[in-house]
DNA sequence: ATGCATTTTGTACACGATTACACAAATGGC
DNA sequence: GCCATTTGTGTAATCGTGTACAAAATGCAT
């Protein structure tokens, strides 16, 4: 058992050792199948002795179920996604499902990678990335109904999706900032082309419009601390804004630092800064960020819910909508 | 091609459509195999038309190579590991290897999960977690030589490992702090039982001993910001230390905040705080942490190097040692 | 002991690819 | 024109399991 047995023992070999047929071996490892309990115990004992475990690859081929799940994500390190990834991975593993992470720097590679994963007959696909269009996902995984975490307003027979609505939370946040006397708002985007970014911006833009205001300036970063820092310097210095809504929490922290270190402005008196995502780090004492936050647990619950519906083969399009809430800190 | 074709087409069916045998289909998809180039082109065209892709599960069963790699990690969100995970995933995918993430809250589940992954005939195993002993890894993956990122001083025929040596960097950091006049040192551990933690502490303890000093106090956290914050309050208030060496960067940030907010002490004048890992966040303007840092790229290069050695079936134990360097910030 | 229902086990094929082997056709050198 | 070699393709076995069907063994009532 210990040490290095290069070759793995097969069910046929184990069958010989236990004096039964390989079919009986298989039955011993299938929870509810017709087999004498004495035989099963004997087989399991011999199996343990020789370190036998059924080969999941062969089983998948036969079953037409791999118990693999493809997770398409933008990045692993990004804290906002990471918290959700972590939760989802735990939930999957509790169901004996193994996650394959697909994560790529550039876009054409990403599609290539998705094609590769699709050849592994994954049972489910969860797309967290706004870099992947619904159509691409459906085309590539044409036998596996993908679950899309999406802001796209597209309903399709072949996709289940989770929508996120932050309009009410954005309204509450803008209400507070306006009441505090801020007048010149800027939006700091994470990207210049994603659906997610456009929709998030719209939540806040609508809230401003309701009060006869609009964004005086807009900048584009890349969701990183450094880009938040750099763009905020420009927005404050050149555009003289006194409130910055950021595309995510990490950029908001960068912006807050820029205001404080480069221009000597403090939140929330001189300037208001708002993040989005509600990552754990935003609540750290040193950050204490006001942020439009999503309940990560509810979010992952929704993903798991959709996976279970797929497993139960319930037909038809499925869509779940979640709403965000403000998390109040000392930056706005 | 577009839309939802429930069933995936097989090589045998494609063979009929293209008027060849299934063996020829297989050859069309194997880069260097004897096949007429006209036939190959025709097959690839028909394949594209019908959305055919060879089934990787079936191929793996035949090949005895799955191109799957198991990554055993403590957590996904943890920024220190996340940066390395991200790098490794990219490097694997560039080699057409798919990573399966194994990540578990509690320890017995973790072993169970590793057993599950081993049934998928993974080609390689990379263990990043100090919660898994070498022996466990070797026992569970007895056909796949694991690659361990380890601080354990164990050499084994069945394991390749990467060692990390921070003794010289720790010495330089202690030198500077002592020169700055600090006298009472504390070590804030991430766990109370891991090899990694013990070894890291030893690097600093040795550097202190060399100068006739030792740790006046020791505390145990859990690598989180909150635990860093909480334990630092105790260390500063109860034990009156003026230098805290932390088990990782995140706890160091927590400790710095505690010093500043709760006790009004500032770095580096009142107190010195040192992190470990060298995560990107440590270099953010708001943190500017002094930390014992590892070159993440070199680290992942080493992992990939070991994977390639396994692929090339070079025998014998392999071990690569990396050394850390200090990254100087304004906290020490 | 016999007949029938029920449980247990074995045999044989399927899952979807790869590949050793055999064989036909094409090529080339003399 | 003949033989040796190369090239292209098909046939059939293989990878390790699950399962339909058949066969055997068991239990129970007569």
XYZ file of C-alpha atoms (C1' of nucleotides) in Angstrom, chain B residues 10-11 23 26 52 55 58-59 62, chain C residues 15-23:
18
model
C -18.623 10.179 -32.331
C -15.682 9.274 -34.486
C -9.161 4.836 -37.443
C -8.336 9.425 -35.289
C -16.878 17.040 -33.972
C -13.617 12.824 -26.768
C -12.001 8.157 -24.236
C -8.608 9.309 -25.419
C -6.635 4.628 -24.174
C -18.704 3.599 -24.008
C -15.227 6.446 -27.885
C -11.134 6.813 -28.844
C -5.908 4.919 -30.254
C -2.816 1.768 -32.507
C -0.427 -2.778 -33.975
C -0.946 -5.339 -37.818
C -2.188 -6.516 -42.433
C -2.764 -5.376 -46.882
